PDB file of C-alpha atoms and ligand atoms in Angstrom:
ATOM      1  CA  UNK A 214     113.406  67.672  69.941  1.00 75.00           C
ATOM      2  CA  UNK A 215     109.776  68.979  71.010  1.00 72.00           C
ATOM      3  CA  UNK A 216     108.991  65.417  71.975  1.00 74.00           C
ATOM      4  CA  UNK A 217     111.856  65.091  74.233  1.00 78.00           C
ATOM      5  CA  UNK A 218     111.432  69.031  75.851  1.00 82.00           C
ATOM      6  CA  UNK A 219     107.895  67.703  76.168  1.00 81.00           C
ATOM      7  CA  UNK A 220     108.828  64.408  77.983  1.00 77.00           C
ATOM      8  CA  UNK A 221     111.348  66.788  80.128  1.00 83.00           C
ATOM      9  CA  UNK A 222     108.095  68.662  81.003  1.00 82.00           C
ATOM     10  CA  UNK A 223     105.614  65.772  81.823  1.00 81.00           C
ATOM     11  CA  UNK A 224     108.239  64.589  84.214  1.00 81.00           C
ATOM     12  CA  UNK A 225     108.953  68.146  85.695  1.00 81.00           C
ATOM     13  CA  UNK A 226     105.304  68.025  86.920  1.00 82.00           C
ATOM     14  CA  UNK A 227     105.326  64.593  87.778  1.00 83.00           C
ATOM     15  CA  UNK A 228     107.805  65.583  90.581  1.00 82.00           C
ATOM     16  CA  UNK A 229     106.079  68.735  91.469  1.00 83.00           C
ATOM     17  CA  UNK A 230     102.247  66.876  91.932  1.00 83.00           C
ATOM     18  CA  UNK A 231     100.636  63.949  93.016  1.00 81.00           C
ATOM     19  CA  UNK A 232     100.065  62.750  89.876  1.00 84.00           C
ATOM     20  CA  UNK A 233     101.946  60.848  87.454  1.00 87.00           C
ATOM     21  CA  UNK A 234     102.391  62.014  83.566  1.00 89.00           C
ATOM     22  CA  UNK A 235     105.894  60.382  82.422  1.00 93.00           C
ATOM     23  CA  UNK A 236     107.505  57.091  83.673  1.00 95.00           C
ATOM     24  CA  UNK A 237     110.535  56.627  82.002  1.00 95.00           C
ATOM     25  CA  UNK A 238     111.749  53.327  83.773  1.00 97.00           C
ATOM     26  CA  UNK A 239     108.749  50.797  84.818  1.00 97.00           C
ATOM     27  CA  UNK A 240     109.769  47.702  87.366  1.00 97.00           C
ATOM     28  CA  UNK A 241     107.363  44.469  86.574  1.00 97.00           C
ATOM     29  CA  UNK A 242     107.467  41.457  88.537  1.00 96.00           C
ATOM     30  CA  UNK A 243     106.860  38.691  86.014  1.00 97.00           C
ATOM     31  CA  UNK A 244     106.984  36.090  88.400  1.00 96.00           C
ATOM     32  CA  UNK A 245     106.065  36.188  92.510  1.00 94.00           C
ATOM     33  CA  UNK A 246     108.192  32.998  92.910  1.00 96.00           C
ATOM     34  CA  UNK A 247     112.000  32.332  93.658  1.00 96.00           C
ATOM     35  CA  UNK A 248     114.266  29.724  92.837  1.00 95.00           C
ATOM     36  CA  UNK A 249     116.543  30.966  95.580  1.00 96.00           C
ATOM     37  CA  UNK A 250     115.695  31.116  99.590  1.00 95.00           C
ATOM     38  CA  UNK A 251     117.798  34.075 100.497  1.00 93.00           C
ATOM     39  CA  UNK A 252     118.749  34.300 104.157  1.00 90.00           C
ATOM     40  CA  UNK A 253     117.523  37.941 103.914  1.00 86.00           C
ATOM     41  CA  UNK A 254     114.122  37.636 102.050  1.00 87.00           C
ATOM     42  CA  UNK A 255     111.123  36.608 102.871  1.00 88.00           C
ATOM     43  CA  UNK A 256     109.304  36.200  99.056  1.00 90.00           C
ATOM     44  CA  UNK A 257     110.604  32.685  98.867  1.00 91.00           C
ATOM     45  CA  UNK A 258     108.079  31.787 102.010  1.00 91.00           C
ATOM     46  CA  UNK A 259     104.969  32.239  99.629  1.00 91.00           C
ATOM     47  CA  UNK A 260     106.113  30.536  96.460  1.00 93.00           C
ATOM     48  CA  UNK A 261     103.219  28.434  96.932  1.00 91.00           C
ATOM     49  CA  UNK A 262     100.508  31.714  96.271  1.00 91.00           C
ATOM     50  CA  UNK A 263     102.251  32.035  92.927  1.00 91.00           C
ATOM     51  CA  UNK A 264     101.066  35.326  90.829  1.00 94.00           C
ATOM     52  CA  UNK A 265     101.982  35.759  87.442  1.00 96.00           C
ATOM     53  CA  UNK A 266     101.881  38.190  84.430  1.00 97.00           C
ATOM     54  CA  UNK A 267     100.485  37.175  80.946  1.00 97.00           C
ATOM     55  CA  UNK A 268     100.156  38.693  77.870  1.00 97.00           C
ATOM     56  CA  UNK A 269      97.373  39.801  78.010  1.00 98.00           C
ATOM     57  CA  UNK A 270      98.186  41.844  80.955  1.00 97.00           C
ATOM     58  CA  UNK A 271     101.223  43.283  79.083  1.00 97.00           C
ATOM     59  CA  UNK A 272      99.339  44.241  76.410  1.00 96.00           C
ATOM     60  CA  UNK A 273      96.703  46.185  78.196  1.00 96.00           C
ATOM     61  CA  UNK A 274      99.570  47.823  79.774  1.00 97.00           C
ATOM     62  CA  UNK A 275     100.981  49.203  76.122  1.00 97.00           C
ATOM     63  CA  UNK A 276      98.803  52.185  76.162  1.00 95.00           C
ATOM     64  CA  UNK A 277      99.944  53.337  79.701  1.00 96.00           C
ATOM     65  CA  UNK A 278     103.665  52.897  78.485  1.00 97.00           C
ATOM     66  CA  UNK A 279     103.231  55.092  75.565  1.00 95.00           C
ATOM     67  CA  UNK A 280     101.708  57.430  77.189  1.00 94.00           C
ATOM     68  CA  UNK A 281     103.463  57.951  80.090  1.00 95.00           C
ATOM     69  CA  UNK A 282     106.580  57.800  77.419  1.00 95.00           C
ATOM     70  CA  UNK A 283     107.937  54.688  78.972  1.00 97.00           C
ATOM     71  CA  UNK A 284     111.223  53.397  77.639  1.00 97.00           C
ATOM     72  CA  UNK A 285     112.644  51.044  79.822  1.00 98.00           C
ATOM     73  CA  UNK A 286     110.988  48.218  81.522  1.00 98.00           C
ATOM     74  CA  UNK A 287     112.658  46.246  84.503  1.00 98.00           C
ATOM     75  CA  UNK A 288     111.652  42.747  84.776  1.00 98.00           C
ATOM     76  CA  UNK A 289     112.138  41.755  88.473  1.00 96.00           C
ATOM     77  CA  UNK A 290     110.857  39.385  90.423  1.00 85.00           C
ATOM     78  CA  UNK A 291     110.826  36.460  92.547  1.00 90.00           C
ATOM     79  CA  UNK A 292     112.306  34.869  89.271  1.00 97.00           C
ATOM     80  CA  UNK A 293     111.444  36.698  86.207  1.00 98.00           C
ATOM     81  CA  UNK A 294     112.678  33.394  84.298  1.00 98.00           C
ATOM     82  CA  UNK A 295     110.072  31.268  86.067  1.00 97.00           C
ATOM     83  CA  UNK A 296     107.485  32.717  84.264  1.00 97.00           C
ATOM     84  CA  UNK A 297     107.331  30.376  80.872  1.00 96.00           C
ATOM     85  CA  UNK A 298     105.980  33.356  78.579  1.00 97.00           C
ATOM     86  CA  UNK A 299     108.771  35.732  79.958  1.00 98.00           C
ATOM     87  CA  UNK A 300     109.957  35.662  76.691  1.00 98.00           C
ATOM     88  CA  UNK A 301     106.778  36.600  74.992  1.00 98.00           C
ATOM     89  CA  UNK A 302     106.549  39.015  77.079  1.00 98.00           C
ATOM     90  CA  UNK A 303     109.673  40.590  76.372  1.00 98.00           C
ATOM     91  CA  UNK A 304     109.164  41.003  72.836  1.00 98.00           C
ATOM     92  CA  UNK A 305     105.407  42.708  72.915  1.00 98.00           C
ATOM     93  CA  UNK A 306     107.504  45.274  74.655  1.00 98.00           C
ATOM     94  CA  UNK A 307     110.229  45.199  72.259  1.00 98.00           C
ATOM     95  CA  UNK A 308     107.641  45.610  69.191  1.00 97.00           C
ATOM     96  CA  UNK A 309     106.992  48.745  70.679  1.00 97.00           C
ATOM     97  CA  UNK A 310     110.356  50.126  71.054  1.00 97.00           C
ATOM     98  CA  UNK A 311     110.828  49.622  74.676  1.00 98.00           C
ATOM     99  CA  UNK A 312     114.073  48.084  76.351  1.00 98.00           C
ATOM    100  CA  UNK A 313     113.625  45.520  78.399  1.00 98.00           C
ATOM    101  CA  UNK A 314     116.494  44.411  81.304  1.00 98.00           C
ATOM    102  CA  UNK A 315     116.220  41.707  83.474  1.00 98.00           C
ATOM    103  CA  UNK A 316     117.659  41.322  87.043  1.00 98.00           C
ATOM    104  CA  UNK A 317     117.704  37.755  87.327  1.00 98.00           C
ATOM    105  CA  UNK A 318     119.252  34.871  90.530  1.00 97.00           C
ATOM    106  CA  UNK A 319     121.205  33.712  87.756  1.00 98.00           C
ATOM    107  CA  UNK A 320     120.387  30.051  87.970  1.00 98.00           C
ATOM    108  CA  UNK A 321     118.871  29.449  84.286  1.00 98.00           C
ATOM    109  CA  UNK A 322     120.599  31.899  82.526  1.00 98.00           C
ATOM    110  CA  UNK A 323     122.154  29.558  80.637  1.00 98.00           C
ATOM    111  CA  UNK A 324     119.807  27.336  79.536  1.00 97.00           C
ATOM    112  CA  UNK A 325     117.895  30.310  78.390  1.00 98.00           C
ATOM    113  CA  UNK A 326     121.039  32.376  76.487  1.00 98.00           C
ATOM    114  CA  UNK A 327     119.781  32.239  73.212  1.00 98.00           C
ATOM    115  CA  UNK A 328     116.314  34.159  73.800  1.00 98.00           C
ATOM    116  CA  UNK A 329     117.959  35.762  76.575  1.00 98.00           C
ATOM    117  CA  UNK A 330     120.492  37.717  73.712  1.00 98.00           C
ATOM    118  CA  UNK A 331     117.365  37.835  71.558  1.00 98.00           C
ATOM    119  CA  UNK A 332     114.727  39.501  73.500  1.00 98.00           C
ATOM    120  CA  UNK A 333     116.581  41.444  76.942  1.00 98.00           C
ATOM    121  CA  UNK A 334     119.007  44.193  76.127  1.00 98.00           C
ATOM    122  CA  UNK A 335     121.289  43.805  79.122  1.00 98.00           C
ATOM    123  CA  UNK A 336     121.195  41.797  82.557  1.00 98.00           C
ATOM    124  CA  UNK A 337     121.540  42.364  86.782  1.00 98.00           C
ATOM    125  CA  UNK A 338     122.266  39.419  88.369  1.00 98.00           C
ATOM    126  CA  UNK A 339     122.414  38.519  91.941  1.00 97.00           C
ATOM    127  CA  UNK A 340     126.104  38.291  93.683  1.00 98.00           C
ATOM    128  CA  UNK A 341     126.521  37.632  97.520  1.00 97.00           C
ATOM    129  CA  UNK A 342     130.091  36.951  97.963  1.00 96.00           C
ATOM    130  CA  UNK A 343     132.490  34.105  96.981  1.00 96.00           C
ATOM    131  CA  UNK A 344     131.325  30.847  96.224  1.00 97.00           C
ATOM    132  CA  UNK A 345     130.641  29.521  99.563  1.00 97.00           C
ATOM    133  CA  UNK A 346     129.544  32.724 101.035  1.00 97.00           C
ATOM    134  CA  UNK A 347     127.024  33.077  97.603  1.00 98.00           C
ATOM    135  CA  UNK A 348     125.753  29.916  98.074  1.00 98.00           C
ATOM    136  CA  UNK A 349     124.941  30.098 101.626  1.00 97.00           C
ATOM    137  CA  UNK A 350     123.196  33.291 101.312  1.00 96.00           C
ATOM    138  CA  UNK A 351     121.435  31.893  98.878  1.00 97.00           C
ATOM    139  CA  UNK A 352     120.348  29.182 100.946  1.00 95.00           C
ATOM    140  CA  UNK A 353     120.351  26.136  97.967  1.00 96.00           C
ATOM    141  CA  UNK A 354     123.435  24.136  96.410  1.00 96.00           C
ATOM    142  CA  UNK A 355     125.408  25.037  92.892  1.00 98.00           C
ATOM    143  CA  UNK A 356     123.889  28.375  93.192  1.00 98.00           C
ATOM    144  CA  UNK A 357     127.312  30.106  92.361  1.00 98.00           C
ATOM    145  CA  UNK A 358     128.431  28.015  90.061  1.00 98.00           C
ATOM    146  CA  UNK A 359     125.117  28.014  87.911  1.00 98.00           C
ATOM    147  CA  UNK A 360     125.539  31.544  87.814  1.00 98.00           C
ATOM    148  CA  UNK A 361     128.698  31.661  86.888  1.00 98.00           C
ATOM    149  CA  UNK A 362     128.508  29.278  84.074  1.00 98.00           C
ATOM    150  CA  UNK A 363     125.581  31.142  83.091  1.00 98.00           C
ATOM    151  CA  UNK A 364     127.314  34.643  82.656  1.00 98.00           C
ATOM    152  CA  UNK A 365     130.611  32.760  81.041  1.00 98.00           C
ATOM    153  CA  UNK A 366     128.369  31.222  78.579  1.00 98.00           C
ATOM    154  CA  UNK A 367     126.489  34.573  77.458  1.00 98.00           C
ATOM    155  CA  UNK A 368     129.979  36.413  77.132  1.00 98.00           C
ATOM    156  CA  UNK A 369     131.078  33.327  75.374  1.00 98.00           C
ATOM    157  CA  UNK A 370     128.032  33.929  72.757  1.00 98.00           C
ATOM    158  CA  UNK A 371     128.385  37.863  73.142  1.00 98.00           C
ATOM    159  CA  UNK A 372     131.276  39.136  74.947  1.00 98.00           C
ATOM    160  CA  UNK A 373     129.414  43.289  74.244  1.00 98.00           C
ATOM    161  CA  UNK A 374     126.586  41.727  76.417  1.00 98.00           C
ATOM    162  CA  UNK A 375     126.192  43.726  79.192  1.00 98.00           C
ATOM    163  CA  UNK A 376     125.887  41.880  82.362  1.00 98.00           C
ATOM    164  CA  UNK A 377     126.112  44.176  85.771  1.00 98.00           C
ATOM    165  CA  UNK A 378     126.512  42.016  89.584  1.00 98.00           C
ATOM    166  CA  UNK A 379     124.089  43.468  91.995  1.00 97.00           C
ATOM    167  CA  UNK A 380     124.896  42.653  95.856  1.00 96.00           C
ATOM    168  CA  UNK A 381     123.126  43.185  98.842  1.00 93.00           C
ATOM    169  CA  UNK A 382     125.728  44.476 101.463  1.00 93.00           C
ATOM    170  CA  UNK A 383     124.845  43.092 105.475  1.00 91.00           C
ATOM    171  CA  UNK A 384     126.224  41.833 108.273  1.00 90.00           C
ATOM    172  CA  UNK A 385     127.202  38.032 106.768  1.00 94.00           C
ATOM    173  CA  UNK A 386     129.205  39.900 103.591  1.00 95.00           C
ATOM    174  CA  UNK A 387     130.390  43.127 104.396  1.00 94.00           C
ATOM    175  CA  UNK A 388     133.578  41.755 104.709  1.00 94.00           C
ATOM    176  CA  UNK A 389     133.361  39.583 101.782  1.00 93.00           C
ATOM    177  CA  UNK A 390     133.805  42.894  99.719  1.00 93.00           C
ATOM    178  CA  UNK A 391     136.787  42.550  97.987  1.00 95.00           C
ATOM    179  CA  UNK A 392     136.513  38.890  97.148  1.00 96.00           C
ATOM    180  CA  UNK A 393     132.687  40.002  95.768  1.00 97.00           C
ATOM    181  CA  UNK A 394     134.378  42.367  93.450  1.00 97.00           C
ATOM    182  CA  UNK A 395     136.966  39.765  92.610  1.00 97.00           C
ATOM    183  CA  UNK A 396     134.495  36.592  91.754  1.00 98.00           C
ATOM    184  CA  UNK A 397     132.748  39.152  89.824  1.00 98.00           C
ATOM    185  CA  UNK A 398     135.486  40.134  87.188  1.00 98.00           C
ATOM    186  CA  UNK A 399     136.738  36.293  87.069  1.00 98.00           C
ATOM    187  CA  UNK A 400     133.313  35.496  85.618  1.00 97.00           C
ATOM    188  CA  UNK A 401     133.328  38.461  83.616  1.00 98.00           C
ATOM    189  CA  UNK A 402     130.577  40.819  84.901  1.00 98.00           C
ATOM    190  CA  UNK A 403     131.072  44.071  83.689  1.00 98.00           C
ATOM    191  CA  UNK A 404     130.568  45.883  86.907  1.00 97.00           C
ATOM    192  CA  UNK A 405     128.754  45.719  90.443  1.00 97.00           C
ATOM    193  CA  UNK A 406     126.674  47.911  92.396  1.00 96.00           C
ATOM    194  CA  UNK A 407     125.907  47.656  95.968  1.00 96.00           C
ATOM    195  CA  UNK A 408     123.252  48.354  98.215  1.00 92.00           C
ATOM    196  CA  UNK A 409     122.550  47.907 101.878  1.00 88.00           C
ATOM    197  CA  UNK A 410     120.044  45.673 102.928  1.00 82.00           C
ATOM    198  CA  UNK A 411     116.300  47.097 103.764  1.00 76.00           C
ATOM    199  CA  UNK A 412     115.456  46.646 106.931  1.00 71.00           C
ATOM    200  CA  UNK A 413     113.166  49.303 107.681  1.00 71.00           C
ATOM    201  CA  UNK A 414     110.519  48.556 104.802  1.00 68.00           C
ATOM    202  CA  UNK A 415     108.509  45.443 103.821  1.00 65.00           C
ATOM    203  CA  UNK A 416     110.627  44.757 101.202  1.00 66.00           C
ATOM    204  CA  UNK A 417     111.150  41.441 100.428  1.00 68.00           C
ATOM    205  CA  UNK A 418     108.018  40.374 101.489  1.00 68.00           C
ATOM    206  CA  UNK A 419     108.542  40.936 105.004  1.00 64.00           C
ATOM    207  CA  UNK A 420     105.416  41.227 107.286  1.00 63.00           C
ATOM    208  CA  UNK A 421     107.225  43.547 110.080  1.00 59.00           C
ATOM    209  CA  UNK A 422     109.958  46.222 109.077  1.00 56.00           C
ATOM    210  CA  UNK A 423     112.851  45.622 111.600  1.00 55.00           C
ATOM    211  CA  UNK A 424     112.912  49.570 112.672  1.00 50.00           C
ATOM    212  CA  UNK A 425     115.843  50.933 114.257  1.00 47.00           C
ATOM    213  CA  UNK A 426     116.081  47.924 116.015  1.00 47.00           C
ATOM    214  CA  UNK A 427     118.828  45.619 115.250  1.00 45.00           C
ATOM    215  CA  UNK A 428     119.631  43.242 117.775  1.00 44.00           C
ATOM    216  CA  UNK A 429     117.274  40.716 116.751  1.00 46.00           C
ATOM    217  CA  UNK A 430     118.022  41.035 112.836  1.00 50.00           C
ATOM    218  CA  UNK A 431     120.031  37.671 111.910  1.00 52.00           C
ATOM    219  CA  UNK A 432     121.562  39.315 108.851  1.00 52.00           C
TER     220      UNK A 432
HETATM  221  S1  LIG B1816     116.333  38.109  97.580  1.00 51.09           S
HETATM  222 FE1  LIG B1816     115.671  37.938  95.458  1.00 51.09          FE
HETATM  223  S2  LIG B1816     116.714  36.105  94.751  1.00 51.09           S
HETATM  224 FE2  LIG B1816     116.759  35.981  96.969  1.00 51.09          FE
HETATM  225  S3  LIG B1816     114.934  34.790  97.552  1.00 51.09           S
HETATM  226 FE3  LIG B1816     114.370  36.959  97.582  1.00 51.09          FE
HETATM  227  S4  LIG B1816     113.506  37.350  95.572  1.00 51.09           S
HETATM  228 FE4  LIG B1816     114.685  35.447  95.435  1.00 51.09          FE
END
């Protein structure tokens, strides 16, 4: 109880000053590479400057996490599941009590299930539309139907696993809406969210934010 009114506190005046004393939900990017080449990202473009996290890095990271009473950690990407010590990764964190969820293309979730149910408590993956519309946002072959295998194979294992579809709402899928929602419960994802697309940041790697304007954006 007083270690939970104190966490309540440290992120009172975490919002209320410019500096940081609790972090309950931490966002890692295991992996700068992608195994997709999204029509509305640019981090695909520099898979050849690859960056990626070890365990060592993790573990000088544990004393940070505690103390900023960290208890969820987000492992994003490019590909989280490039990186071939992911999994090691996963469970330093999980030694210390600290949930780990992955938000993932989808592409190798199923030859990775088993450590996948092992080591990362629940799952985002990427949804774009229906199969064709999917795959050519995605911008490779099979990219649907990896993912869907993948996901069919993990409730297969685990049907409690849960599994939420993530999709980036613009201009080539906004109408794609319902039959989003509707290739996500075939495969059995257990719910979606949406968001728009960011055009006025450099997310996604982009060098120029778009601004308010649109005309020349191609998605
Ligand atoms: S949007 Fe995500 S999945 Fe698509 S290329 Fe960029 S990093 Fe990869």
């Amino acid at each position: 109880m007083l270690q939970s009114i104190a966490h309540t506190y440290k992120r009172y005046r975490t919002l209320q000053t410019h500096r940081i004393s609790a972090l309950p939900v931490v966002i890692l990017m295991p992996h700068s590479a992608c195994n997709c080449r999204c029509v509305m990202c640019d981090i695909w473009k520099d898979n050849k400057n690859l960056k990626q996290l070890t365990e060592a890095d993790i573990s000088d990271l544990l004393l940070s996490l505690k103390d900023l009473g960290t208890q969820q950690v987000v492992m994003s990407g490019g590909e989280a599941l490039l990186n071939a010590n992911l999994f090691k990764l996963c469970e330093i964190l999980k030694k210390e009590n600290i949930k780990v969820s992955l938000l993932t293309t989808g592409l190798s979730i199923k030859q990775n299930a088993d450590q996948l149910l092992r080591w990362v408590d629940d799952m985002v993956v990427s949804l774009d539309g229906d199969e064709a519309m999917h795959d050519a946002i995605r911008n490779i072959p099979n990219a649907f139907k990896k993912l869907k295998e993948g996901v069919e194979y993990i409730k297969f294992l685990k049907p409690s696993y849960r599994i939420t579809a993530r999709t980036v709402i613009h201009r080539l899928n906004f109408r794609n809406w319902p039959a989003i929602i509707a290739a996500a419960k075939d495969m059995g994802i257990d719910r979606v969210s949406f968001l728009p697309a960011d055009i006025s940041s450099h997310a996604f790697n982009r060098q120029t934010a778009h601004g308010p304007n649109l005309n020349s954006m191609k998605y």
